[in-house]
Tab-separated table of C-alpha atoms in Angstrom:
chain	number	residue	atom	x	y	z
A	1	ILE	CA	34.958	8.828	10.112
A	2	ASP	CA	32.775	5.729	10.123
A	3	SER	CA	29.034	5.382	10.500
A	4	PRO	CA	27.684	2.829	12.972
A	5	ALA	CA	27.660	-0.681	11.538
A	6	VAL	CA	24.275	-1.528	9.994
A	7	GLN	CA	23.108	-5.090	9.440
A	8	ILE	CA	20.158	-6.416	7.434
A	9	THR	CA	19.050	-9.950	6.604
A	10	ALA	CA	18.378	-11.481	3.176
A	11	SER	CA	15.973	-14.408	3.350
A	12	VAL	CA	15.821	-16.698	0.311
A	13	THR	CA	12.134	-17.645	0.295
A	14	GLY	CA	11.477	-17.794	-3.451
A	15	THR	CA	9.707	-14.418	-3.326
A	16	ARG	CA	11.303	-11.000	-3.903
A	17	SER	CA	10.232	-8.239	-1.501
A	18	ILE	CA	9.567	-4.847	-3.072
A	19	ASN	CA	11.752	-2.893	-0.612
A	20	ALA	CA	14.993	-4.231	-2.180
A	21	MET	CA	13.959	-4.312	-5.850
A	22	ASN	CA	15.694	-0.985	-6.487
A	23	ALA	CA	18.994	-2.761	-5.711
A	24	LEU	CA	18.328	-5.875	-7.831
A	25	SER	CA	20.957	-6.192	-10.581
A	26	THR	CA	19.863	-9.605	-11.892
A	27	GLN	CA	18.600	-9.305	-15.460
A	28	LEU	CA	15.115	-10.815	-15.447
A	29	ALA	CA	13.606	-12.497	-18.480
A	30	ALA	CA	10.435	-10.924	-19.843
A	31	THR	CA	8.601	-14.073	-18.762
A	32	ASP	CA	9.730	-13.740	-15.128
A	33	PRO	CA	6.652	-13.118	-12.915
A	34	ASP	CA	8.453	-10.219	-11.207
A	35	ALA	CA	9.747	-8.530	-14.380
A	36	SER	CA	7.049	-5.841	-14.571
A	37	ILE	CA	7.070	-5.152	-10.826
A	38	VAL	CA	10.865	-4.785	-10.749
A	39	SER	CA	10.728	-2.499	-13.805
A	40	ILE	CA	8.293	0.009	-12.298
A	41	ALA	CA	9.867	-0.171	-8.829
A	42	GLN	CA	13.325	0.599	-10.234
A	43	GLN	CA	12.013	3.370	-12.488
A	44	SER	CA	10.338	5.023	-9.495
A	45	GLY	CA	13.759	5.219	-7.860
A	46	ILE	CA	15.205	7.038	-10.883
A	47	PHE	CA	12.557	9.664	-11.715
A	48	THR	CA	12.548	11.214	-8.257
A	49	GLY	CA	12.471	14.813	-9.454
A	50	TRP	CA	14.919	17.657	-9.639
A	51	SER	CA	16.148	20.016	-6.946
A	52	GLY	CA	13.248	21.656	-5.136
A	53	SER	CA	10.562	19.504	-6.753
A	54	ALA	CA	8.219	17.305	-4.715
A	55	ARG	CA	7.310	13.741	-5.579
A	56	PRO	CA	3.651	12.707	-5.899
A	57	THR	CA	2.348	10.556	-3.077
A	58	LEU	CA	0.165	7.458	-3.011
A	59	GLN	CA	-2.211	6.389	-0.295
A	60	THR	CA	-3.990	3.062	-0.372
A	61	ASP	CA	-6.864	1.134	1.134
A	62	GLY	CA	-4.315	-1.539	2.000
A	63	ASN	CA	-4.289	-5.323	1.763
A	64	PHE	CA	-7.812	-6.645	1.406
A	65	THR	CA	-9.803	-9.835	1.148
A	66	ALA	CA	-12.335	-10.425	-1.612
A	67	GLN	CA	-14.701	-12.889	-3.152
A	68	ALA	CA	-13.867	-14.498	-6.490
A	69	ASN	CA	-14.525	-12.227	-9.493
A	70	ASP	CA	-15.126	-9.114	-7.367
A	71	SER	CA	-14.276	-5.925	-9.281
A	72	TYR	CA	-12.470	-2.979	-7.640
A	73	ARG	CA	-11.774	0.533	-8.957
A	74	MET	CA	-8.005	1.029	-8.977
A	75	SER	CA	-8.392	4.789	-8.440
A	76	GLU	CA	-10.124	4.011	-5.128
A	77	LEU	CA	-7.656	1.347	-4.031
A	78	PHE	CA	-4.790	3.801	-4.752
A	79	GLN	CA	-5.309	7.548	-4.252
A	80	ALA	CA	-2.583	9.804	-5.669
A	81	SER	CA	-1.807	13.407	-4.716
A	82	ALA	CA	0.364	15.815	-6.683
A	83	ALA	CA	2.356	18.691	-5.247
A	84	THR	CA	1.113	22.248	-5.743
A	85	GLY	CA	1.514	23.306	-9.363
A	86	GLN	CA	1.760	19.709	-10.629
A	87	THR	CA	-0.876	17.421	-12.112
A	88	MET	CA	-1.196	13.659	-12.219
A	89	ALA	CA	-0.159	12.570	-15.715
A	90	GLY	CA	0.043	8.793	-15.547
A	91	TYR	CA	0.442	5.597	-13.596
A	92	ARG	CA	2.441	2.399	-13.874
A	93	VAL	CA	0.704	-0.775	-12.695
A	94	ALA	CA	1.794	-4.394	-12.364
A	95	LEU	CA	0.099	-7.499	-10.979
A	96	GLY	CA	1.970	-10.211	-9.118
A	97	ASP	CA	1.959	-13.863	-10.124
A	98	GLY	CA	0.269	-15.241	-7.002
A	99	GLY	CA	-3.305	-15.214	-8.317
A	100	ASP	CA	-5.267	-15.155	-11.553
A	101	GLY	CA	-6.791	-11.693	-11.206
A	102	LYS	CA	-6.764	-9.261	-14.125
A	103	LEU	CA	-6.860	-5.574	-15.028
A	104	MET	CA	-9.809	-4.378	-17.084
A	105	LEU	CA	-10.133	-1.099	-18.992
A	106	GLY	CA	-13.840	-1.057	-19.704
A	107	SER	CA	-14.477	-4.466	-21.259
A	108	THR	CA	-10.876	-4.904	-22.455
A	109	ASP	CA	-8.391	-7.106	-20.592
A	110	VAL	CA	-5.198	-5.026	-20.169
A	111	THR	CA	-3.452	-7.229	-17.607
A	112	GLY	CA	-0.195	-7.189	-19.582
A	113	GLN	CA	-0.150	-3.384	-19.879
A	114	THR	CA	1.904	-1.393	-17.361
A	115	ASP	CA	1.577	2.228	-18.536
A	116	PHE	CA	-1.690	4.133	-18.176
A	117	THR	CA	-2.703	7.766	-18.575
A	118	ALA	CA	-4.477	9.479	-15.687
A	119	ASP	CA	-7.794	9.181	-17.544
A	120	GLN	CA	-7.268	5.471	-18.170
A	121	PHE	CA	-6.396	4.858	-14.533
A	122	ARG	CA	-9.688	6.414	-13.448
A	123	GLN	CA	-11.473	3.783	-15.565
A	124	LEU	CA	-9.199	0.883	-14.623
A	125	THR	CA	-10.556	-1.970	-12.484
A	126	TYR	CA	-8.979	-4.971	-10.835
A	127	VAL	CA	-11.000	-8.177	-11.073
A	128	ALA	CA	-10.092	-10.736	-8.400
A	129	GLY	CA	-9.326	-14.245	-9.556
A	130	ALA	CA	-10.869	-17.525	-8.515
A	131	GLY	CA	-8.641	-17.896	-5.472
A	132	GLY	CA	-5.240	-17.265	-3.941
A	133	SER	CA	-3.251	-14.144	-3.161
A	134	GLN	CA	-2.024	-11.544	-5.669
A	135	SER	CA	-0.015	-8.336	-5.305
A	136	LEU	CA	-0.922	-5.029	-6.961
A	137	THR	CA	1.936	-2.548	-7.461
A	138	VAL	CA	1.366	1.065	-8.518
A	139	VAL	CA	3.537	4.118	-9.213
A	140	ALA	CA	1.942	7.554	-9.724
A	141	GLN	CA	3.536	10.027	-12.153
A	142	THR	CA	3.432	13.792	-12.607
A	143	GLY	CA	4.686	15.655	-15.653
A	144	THR	CA	3.518	16.802	-19.068
A	145	ARG	CA	2.316	14.220	-21.555
A	146	LEU	CA	3.604	14.942	-25.060
A	147	SER	CA	1.815	14.185	-28.324
A	148	ASP	CA	3.740	10.924	-28.718
A	149	GLY	CA	2.538	9.727	-25.305
A	150	THR	CA	5.836	10.202	-23.449
A	151	LEU	CA	6.134	12.231	-20.246
A	152	SER	CA	8.213	15.381	-20.037
A	153	ARG	CA	9.679	16.401	-16.646
A	154	GLU	CA	8.423	13.124	-15.198
A	155	ILE	CA	8.455	12.628	-11.432
A	156	ASP	CA	7.428	9.281	-9.928
A	157	SER	CA	6.043	8.418	-6.519
A	158	THR	CA	7.562	5.533	-4.603
A	159	ALA	CA	6.219	2.149	-5.662
A	160	VAL	CA	3.373	1.010	-3.423
A	161	GLN	CA	2.280	-2.627	-3.237
A	162	ILE	CA	-0.808	-4.170	-1.658
A	163	THR	CA	-2.147	-7.722	-1.691
A	164	ALA	CA	-5.580	-9.001	-2.690
A	165	ASN	CA	-6.539	-12.276	-1.006
A	166	VAL	CA	-9.493	-14.206	-2.433
A	167	THR	CA	-10.822	-15.828	0.730
A	168	GLY	CA	-14.569	-15.736	0.104
A	169	SER	CA	-15.116	-12.789	2.459
A	170	ARG	CA	-14.796	-9.059	1.746
A	171	SER	CA	-12.808	-6.830	4.113
A	172	VAL	CA	-14.376	-3.445	4.884
A	173	ASN	CA	-11.239	-1.410	4.146
A	174	ALA	CA	-11.624	-1.881	0.363
A	175	MET	CA	-15.419	-1.776	0.097
A	176	ASN	CA	-15.280	1.861	-1.009
A	177	ALA	CA	-13.530	0.634	-4.186
A	178	LEU	CA	-15.893	-2.282	-4.869
A	179	SER	CA	-17.646	-1.778	-8.210
A	180	THR	CA	-19.396	-5.161	-8.315
A	181	GLN	CA	-23.164	-4.684	-8.126
A	182	LEU	CA	-24.407	-6.829	-5.246
A	183	ALA	CA	-27.859	-8.377	-5.153
A	184	ALA	CA	-30.090	-7.296	-2.269
A	185	THR	CA	-29.829	-10.855	-0.946
A	186	ASP	CA	-26.036	-10.758	-0.816
A	187	PRO	CA	-24.887	-11.011	2.853
A	188	ASP	CA	-22.515	-8.059	2.307
A	189	ALA	CA	-25.037	-5.764	0.598
A	190	ASN	CA	-25.865	-3.666	3.671
A	191	ILE	CA	-22.252	-3.487	4.858
A	192	VAL	CA	-21.017	-2.338	1.443
A	193	SER	CA	-23.822	0.217	1.273
A	194	ILE	CA	-22.976	1.957	4.551
A	195	ALA	CA	-19.193	1.680	3.955
A	196	GLN	CA	-19.490	3.355	0.561
A	197	GLN	CA	-21.898	6.007	1.882
A	198	ALA	CA	-19.413	6.810	4.645
A	199	GLY	CA	-16.838	7.569	1.953
A	200	ILE	CA	-19.210	9.993	0.226
A	201	PHE	CA	-20.646	12.043	3.121
A	202	THR	CA	-17.277	13.185	4.421
A	203	GLY	CA	-18.353	16.777	5.073
A	204	TRP	CA	-17.873	20.093	3.330
A	205	SER	CA	-14.887	22.389	3.485
A	206	GLY	CA	-13.925	23.050	7.093
A	207	ALA	CA	-16.299	20.435	8.496
A	208	THR	CA	-15.036	17.627	10.710
A	209	GLN	CA	-16.264	14.068	10.423
A	210	PRO	CA	-17.551	12.384	13.587
A	211	THR	CA	-15.274	9.681	14.979
A	212	LEU	CA	-15.834	6.161	16.241
A	213	GLN	CA	-13.731	4.286	18.741
A	214	THR	CA	-13.979	0.692	19.858
A	215	ALA	CA	-12.594	-1.377	22.696
A	216	LEU	CA	-9.177	-2.901	22.039
A	217	THR	CA	-7.521	-5.687	23.987
A	218	PRO	CA	-4.168	-4.340	25.253
A	219	GLU	CA	-2.214	-7.417	24.184
A	220	PRO	CA	-0.443	-7.386	20.801
A	221	PRO	CA	-1.349	-10.410	18.654
A	222	VAL	CA	2.359	-10.925	17.972
A	223	ALA	CA	4.909	-11.262	20.763
A	224	LEU	CA	7.801	-8.805	20.733
A	225	SER	CA	10.196	-11.709	20.213
A	226	ALA	CA	8.359	-12.620	16.998
A	227	LEU	CA	9.362	-9.303	15.392
A	228	GLU	CA	12.712	-10.881	14.551
A	229	GLU	CA	10.903	-13.141	12.093
A	230	THR	CA	8.991	-10.283	10.440
A	231	VAL	CA	11.033	-9.622	7.298
A	232	GLY	CA	10.804	-6.258	5.587
A	233	ALA	CA	7.731	-5.113	7.459
A	234	TYR	CA	6.340	-3.060	10.292
A	235	GLN	CA	2.706	-2.423	11.207
A	236	SER	CA	1.581	1.216	11.048
A	237	ALA	CA	-1.656	2.858	12.164
A	238	GLY	CA	-2.816	4.082	8.768
A	239	ALA	CA	-2.312	7.813	8.249
A	240	ASP	CA	-0.314	8.203	11.453
A	241	ALA	CA	2.058	11.172	11.602
A	242	SER	CA	5.554	10.373	10.393
A	243	GLN	CA	8.224	10.042	13.040
A	244	PRO	CA	11.780	11.456	12.953
A	245	ALA	CA	14.628	9.078	12.221
A	246	THR	CA	15.626	7.116	15.341
A	247	ASP	CA	18.690	5.039	16.195
A	248	LEU	CA	17.260	1.573	16.771
A	249	ALA	CA	20.365	0.118	18.389
A	250	SER	CA	18.846	0.252	21.876
A	251	PHE	CA	15.444	-1.002	20.709
A	252	TYR	CA	15.805	-3.713	18.108
A	253	PRO	CA	19.224	-4.220	16.488
A	254	THR	CA	17.943	-6.570	13.775
A	255	ALA	CA	15.103	-4.340	12.576
A	256	ILE	CA	14.439	-4.605	8.839
A	257	ALA	CA	12.885	-2.118	6.393
A	258	SER	CA	9.521	-1.799	4.610
A	259	SER	CA	6.009	-1.402	5.958
A	260	VAL	CA	2.552	-2.850	6.367
A	261	SER	CA	-0.370	-0.723	7.509
A	262	PRO	CA	-3.823	-1.895	8.614
A	263	GLY	CA	-5.754	1.085	7.300
A	264	ASN	CA	-7.081	4.181	9.062
A	265	PHE	CA	-8.237	4.279	12.677
A	266	ALA	CA	-9.959	7.139	14.458
A	267	SER	CA	-7.317	7.535	17.171
A	268	PRO	CA	-4.003	6.049	15.953
A	269	GLY	CA	-1.971	8.076	18.427
A	270	GLY	CA	-2.810	6.058	21.568
A	271	PRO	CA	-0.133	3.608	22.687
A	272	VAL	CA	-2.531	0.646	22.883
A	273	ALA	CA	-3.935	1.148	19.364
A	274	THR	CA	-0.484	1.870	17.991
A	275	ALA	CA	1.010	-1.234	19.572
A	276	LEU	CA	-1.760	-3.479	18.307
A	277	GLN	CA	-1.532	-2.113	14.803
A	278	LEU	CA	2.235	-1.843	14.587
A	279	LEU	CA	2.822	-5.324	15.935
A	280	GLY	CA	-0.159	-7.192	14.421
A	281	GLY	CA	1.437	-9.690	12.049
A	282	ALA	CA	-1.928	-11.029	10.847
A	283	ALA	CA	-3.463	-7.592	10.228
A	284	VAL	CA	-5.758	-7.293	7.198
A	285	GLY	CA	-5.894	-4.025	5.274
A	286	ALA	CA	-2.236	-3.162	4.903
A	287	PHE	CA	0.159	-1.789	2.343
A	288	GLN	CA	3.776	-2.596	1.618
A	289	THR	CA	6.219	0.058	0.490
A	290	VAL	CA	9.826	1.101	0.825
A	291	ASP	CA	10.248	2.937	4.123
A	292	ASP	CA	12.718	3.829	6.874
A	293	LEU	CA	13.052	2.139	10.260
A	294	ALA	CA	11.546	4.870	12.449
A	295	ALA	CA	8.220	3.097	12.991
A	296	GLN	CA	9.998	-0.017	14.279
A	297	ALA	CA	11.151	2.051	17.239
A	298	GLN	CA	7.630	3.418	17.614
A	299	ALA	CA	6.364	-0.158	17.751
A	300	ILE	CA	8.726	-1.066	20.559
A	301	ARG	CA	7.854	2.079	22.506
A	302	ALA	CA	4.126	1.474	22.049
A	303	TYR	CA	4.457	-2.164	23.092
A	304	SER	CA	6.438	-1.124	26.152
A	305	ALA	CA	3.786	1.412	27.107
A	306	THR	CA	1.011	-1.175	26.994
A	307	LYS	CA	3.057	-3.626	29.063
A	308	ASN	CA	4.231	-0.952	31.528
A	309	LEU	CA	7.843	-1.878	30.807
């Protein structure tokens, strides 16, 4: 009994996408820019837990833009959650080669280090470089840390990767993680202040935060035909509910895996918002991670709804 035929596309661009790193069998030299990223991505596919155990999860602020030398708390850029009865024990972190940013533990440069305890991760900051684009890849780990520093009964989350772009402007989705002290004359001072306050006054137990909506133009910034060129990515409305697996044959036969998400919106369930966010190829505030193809179908359905197809 055969499954339906499934086809994917490998594009040789000079850059390795994270969604296929678990399958990479090429032995990389220690000096290869991707060596650390491949190592933690492949390890996360091995330590997936035992029968009945749940993997930790990672949420993220998403891709963001920054000014040169801005400092961001890693524990705010990546928020980990452990299953009931488990505790966060460590993290693995790797920076991509695209920029000259660095990891700082207090005043110590630890850019070459990949393994961190939970306490160290809470103190870890990412300092943006002078320019360019750089990926940040993180895996969260549960387990028991032994006296020699190793983890017992280790379970890893999936590897999550976001991109920091030093463009000279700061995107609001990562301002909650910004640790740089801004002068009162800085043009972003007021924006950062209210964005960070909004992340603090989130309500007490049982309380519901007020919501904000804004007008959206019901025309996706990327044509449906352009999805064929979008390799290893879909656009997802932040913390949208997961969808059941869907046969994409009738929607988009060349759909490819992985994901990009433009952060959280107040009402991600509406077809217009979903279409804009799922299909927005230039969206800022996104994350990339291994995923299934279900949201590709959601994108097509949302697009069709907005176009009355």
